[in-house]
Amino acid sequence: MPKSPLRYLLAALLATALWAPPAAAMDSTPIDDPIPENPTASGLTLTLTEYATFPKTEPVPTPTDQRLMRWARINNIGEIPDGSRRQFVNDLNGKLYLLKNGQPQEYLDVGATFAPDFLSGRGLGSGFGYVAFHPDFARNGKFYTVHTEWGAALTTKTPDLTPQPETKFHGVITEWTATNPKADTFSGTHREVLRLGFNGQVHGIQQIDFNPYARRRDADYGLLYVASGDGGRGVSSDDPQNLAIPQGKVLRIDPLGTNAANGKYGIPAKNPFVTKAGAIGEIYAYGMRDPHRFSWDPQGNRLFLGHIGEHAIEAIYEVKAGDNLGWSEREGSFVFNKADRCHLYTLPDNDASFGYNYPVAAYDHDPPPGHSCTADSGHAVAGGFVYRGTRLPLLYGKYLFGDIVDGRVFFTIASQMRQGGPRATIYQPKLVNASGATVTMKDLAGDARVDLRLSRDGAGELYLLSKANGKIWKVTGACMTATP
C-alpha cells in the first residue's frame, strides 16, 4: 500500500538515529588550485567522421534556462544486444530512435506515453534520460527507460523509496515488453518498476544500464545499475552519505525479481548493504553528487564512473561494491566544507580512517579571475569508455572521456587507473575531421556549449554526440603525429 507522509517522517528519523556522518576535519588548509597540472597535450590524433543527424525536438514545458534550448537533446547511442547490429539513440525530449541506413527512425515516443506528467524543460538532465536493453531482449523483448515527471504526478503518484523533502520531480524507471523484439517500431506493454523523489530539478537518475560483459552464469547478469544523483541537496545535507535513502547513490536491482518492498523488482542478495541495519538493500555504492555516466572495461570487468563536481573537481572513479566516494564530506580527494563553498581543503592526517574512495583521474575548473565560486563553472565531466575494439590499435587500453560543456576530449591509460594509487595522467588528443583538418568539438557542434556525450557500440567502437546540433560522430581513425 502507498506510504503515508508519517511513515516517511518516521523512516527519516530512524535513519538519522542509525547513521551519523563522519566528523569533519576543519584544521586543514584551504586550497586555491587543487589540481595545478593541466591535461597533457598528446600526439595521438583522432579522426571524427560524421555519422548521423537527428531531427529538431522541443522540451516541455518551454524552458526558462536557455541551456536547454538545443537542436536535439540526444543522450546516448548504443546497440541492441540481439545480434541484429541495430543501433538506438534516445532524445531527452522524449523520442527513442533506431538508426536505419544512417537515418533515425522513431521506435517509441516515451514523452507522449507519459504526457502530461512527462517533464523535459526544467533541469539539465530532465526528460527521457536513458534506455537499457535487457541482455535477453531477443527472447523476452524487455528494455528499460528512465524519465522525469512533475506536476500532478507529485500528488497522485508515490515514490517507492524515501523521497527528499519538498520533492520537485520524480525519476521513473519503466519496463517495456515488445510483442515482437525484431520489429523496428515498438508495440507491446509497459509497467512501472521504480519511482524516486528528488528535491531539485538537477542530479536525478542520470543513467541506467546492464553490465554488457556479464555472462549468463555471472552474479551480475541481468542486474540493472541505476545512477541516482543527490537532487541538488548534497551541498546542504548529508543525503549522499545516508544509507537509508536512494539519493546520491549507485543502486543495483534485478528488474525481473519481486523481493523489493513494492514487489516490482528484486534486491540482489550480493548487494553490499542488504544485511546492514537501517540501510536500503538496493545500494551498490554511495557518497555521490552527480554520478553522470558509468561503463565497464571488458578487460577485468572494472566499473568506471564519471562524477560531476560541485566547486572544482571533475573526476573518474573506479567503483566497487560498497564504495563511498565521500560526497559531501569530500569533493574528489579534498575536504568539502558546507560552510565555505568557495574553497576545498587538504585531507586530515587521519583521513584513511574514513574509508573514502578517491578518483583514479581528475581535473579542476581553473576559473577566470573574479568568477563567482557558486556560479556555473562551464565544466562538467562526460564519462567515457575503455577502448577494447580492434579497428584502432593505438586507442587500445585507453579510457576516452571529455568535458560536457566545452567539448574537450581526453584520455587516460586504463592500467594506470587504480583505486588507492596516484591519479592517472590525463592526456588531450588532437581531433581532425574526415578531411584531415584540425577541429575542436566546438567547431563540429557549431556552438560554444557542446553538450558532449560519449558512447560505444557492440564492437567497442566509440562515438561522440552533441546536443547543440543533434549530430553524432564516429571515431574512425587514430594515429600519432607531432606533439604541439
PDB file of C-alpha atoms in Angstrom, residues 67 124 164 169 198 200-207 226-241 246-250 285-293 305-315 317 319 323-332 336 338 341 344 357 365 373-381 404-405:
ATOM      1  CA  ARG A  67      20.963  25.850 -21.853  1.00  0.00           C
ATOM      2  CA  LEU A 124      19.643  19.941 -17.495  1.00  0.00           C
ATOM      3  CA  GLN A 164      13.685  14.046  -0.434  1.00  0.00           C
ATOM      4  CA  PHE A 169      10.228  15.849  -9.571  1.00  0.00           C
ATOM      5  CA  PHE A 198      14.094  14.374  -5.783  1.00  0.00           C
ATOM      6  CA  GLY A 200      15.711  19.731  -7.041  1.00  0.00           C
ATOM      7  CA  GLN A 201      15.398  19.713 -10.809  1.00  0.00           C
ATOM      8  CA  VAL A 202      19.021  18.601 -11.112  1.00  0.00           C
ATOM      9  CA  HIS A 203      21.010  15.459 -10.264  1.00  0.00           C
ATOM     10  CA  GLY A 204      18.233  12.935 -10.718  1.00  0.00           C
ATOM     11  CA  ILE A 205      18.588   9.481 -12.289  1.00  0.00           C
ATOM     12  CA  GLN A 206      21.270  10.001 -14.928  1.00  0.00           C
ATOM     13  CA  GLN A 207      21.892   6.510 -16.307  1.00  0.00           C
ATOM     14  CA  VAL A 226      20.928   2.985 -11.530  1.00  0.00           C
ATOM     15  CA  ALA A 227      22.960   6.209 -11.144  1.00  0.00           C
ATOM     16  CA  SER A 228      20.886   8.314  -8.744  1.00  0.00           C
ATOM     17  CA  GLY A 229      22.123  11.853  -8.031  1.00  0.00           C
ATOM     18  CA  ASP A 230      21.728  13.892  -4.856  1.00  0.00           C
ATOM     19  CA  GLY A 231      18.845  16.043  -6.164  1.00  0.00           C
ATOM     20  CA  GLY A 232      20.983  19.126  -5.554  1.00  0.00           C
ATOM     21  CA  ARG A 233      20.806  18.651  -1.775  1.00  0.00           C
ATOM     22  CA  GLY A 234      24.341  17.432  -1.165  1.00  0.00           C
ATOM     23  CA  VAL A 235      25.653  20.937  -0.542  1.00  0.00           C
ATOM     24  CA  SER A 236      23.179  21.439   2.312  1.00  0.00           C
ATOM     25  CA  SER A 237      22.536  17.936   3.670  1.00  0.00           C
ATOM     26  CA  ASP A 238      24.133  14.561   4.289  1.00  0.00           C
ATOM     27  CA  ASP A 239      21.790  12.721   1.917  1.00  0.00           C
ATOM     28  CA  PRO A 240      24.611  11.149  -0.165  1.00  0.00           C
ATOM     29  CA  GLN A 241      26.066   9.573   2.996  1.00  0.00           C
ATOM     30  CA  PRO A 246      18.499   6.213  -2.526  1.00  0.00           C
ATOM     31  CA  GLN A 247      19.697   9.703  -3.492  1.00  0.00           C
ATOM     32  CA  GLY A 248      23.418  10.215  -4.130  1.00  0.00           C
ATOM     33  CA  LYS A 249      24.000   6.507  -4.827  1.00  0.00           C
ATOM     34  CA  VAL A 250      24.514   3.899  -7.499  1.00  0.00           C
ATOM     35  CA  ALA A 285      27.900   2.343  -3.820  1.00  0.00           C
ATOM     36  CA  TYR A 286      27.289   5.781  -2.287  1.00  0.00           C
ATOM     37  CA  GLY A 287      28.605   9.260  -1.466  1.00  0.00           C
ATOM     38  CA  MET A 288      27.845  10.875  -4.850  1.00  0.00           C
ATOM     39  CA  ARG A 289      26.740  14.271  -6.115  1.00  0.00           C
ATOM     40  CA  ASP A 290      26.002  13.708  -9.793  1.00  0.00           C
ATOM     41  CA  PRO A 291      27.049  10.225 -10.957  1.00  0.00           C
ATOM     42  CA  HIS A 292      26.612  11.016 -14.618  1.00  0.00           C
ATOM     43  CA  ARG A 293      27.972   8.152 -16.753  1.00  0.00           C
ATOM     44  CA  LEU A 305      32.188   6.369 -13.266  1.00  0.00           C
ATOM     45  CA  GLY A 306      32.316   9.974 -14.464  1.00  0.00           C
ATOM     46  CA  HIS A 307      31.322  12.119 -11.471  1.00  0.00           C
ATOM     47  CA  ILE A 308      30.411  15.804 -11.912  1.00  0.00           C
ATOM     48  CA  GLY A 309      31.795  18.013  -9.139  1.00  0.00           C
ATOM     49  CA  GLU A 310      30.451  20.969  -7.176  1.00  0.00           C
ATOM     50  CA  HIS A 311      33.188  23.505  -6.586  1.00  0.00           C
ATOM     51  CA  ALA A 312      36.176  22.435  -8.642  1.00  0.00           C
ATOM     52  CA  ILE A 313      36.719  18.725  -9.286  1.00  0.00           C
ATOM     53  CA  GLU A 314      35.650  16.673 -12.306  1.00  0.00           C
ATOM     54  CA  ALA A 315      36.560  13.073 -11.617  1.00  0.00           C
ATOM     55  CA  TYR A 317      36.294   6.788 -10.188  1.00  0.00           C
ATOM     56  CA  VAL A 319      33.736   1.876  -8.314  1.00  0.00           C
ATOM     57  CA  ASP A 323      32.468   2.062  -2.058  1.00  0.00           C
ATOM     58  CA  ASN A 324      31.943   5.532  -0.588  1.00  0.00           C
ATOM     59  CA  LEU A 325      33.033   8.386  -2.861  1.00  0.00           C
ATOM     60  CA  GLY A 326      32.839  10.808   0.060  1.00  0.00           C
ATOM     61  CA  TRP A 327      30.425  13.494  -1.136  1.00  0.00           C
ATOM     62  CA  SER A 328      29.507  15.783   0.524  1.00  0.00           C
ATOM     63  CA  GLU A 329      32.278  15.410   3.100  1.00  0.00           C
ATOM     64  CA  ARG A 330      34.740  15.178   0.209  1.00  0.00           C
ATOM     65  CA  GLU A 331      34.916  16.544  -3.324  1.00  0.00           C
ATOM     66  CA  GLY A 332      37.402  14.425  -5.193  1.00  0.00           C
ATOM     67  CA  PHE A 336      34.454  19.893   1.188  1.00  0.00           C
ATOM     68  CA  LYS A 338      29.467  23.153   3.525  1.00  0.00           C
ATOM     69  CA  ARG A 341      31.713  26.512  -0.671  1.00  0.00           C
ATOM     70  CA  LEU A 344      38.429  22.936  -0.863  1.00  0.00           C
ATOM     71  CA  ASN A 357      37.310   6.056  -2.323  1.00  0.00           C
ATOM     72  CA  HIS A 365      37.942  24.042 -13.231  1.00  0.00           C
ATOM     73  CA  CYS A 373      32.538  30.301  -6.711  1.00  0.00           C
ATOM     74  CA  THR A 374      28.827  29.411  -6.705  1.00  0.00           C
ATOM     75  CA  ALA A 375      28.177  30.154 -10.399  1.00  0.00           C
ATOM     76  CA  ASP A 376      28.177  27.590 -13.211  1.00  0.00           C
ATOM     77  CA  SER A 377      31.843  26.915 -13.912  1.00  0.00           C
ATOM     78  CA  GLY A 378      31.284  25.859 -17.508  1.00  0.00           C
ATOM     79  CA  HIS A 379      32.818  22.451 -16.832  1.00  0.00           C
ATOM     80  CA  ALA A 380      31.331  19.013 -16.232  1.00  0.00           C
ATOM     81  CA  VAL A 381      32.927  15.656 -16.906  1.00  0.00           C
ATOM     82  CA  ILE A 404      30.301  18.097 -21.443  1.00  0.00           C
ATOM     83  CA  VAL A 405      30.326  21.879 -21.703  1.00  0.00           C
TER      84      VAL A 405
END
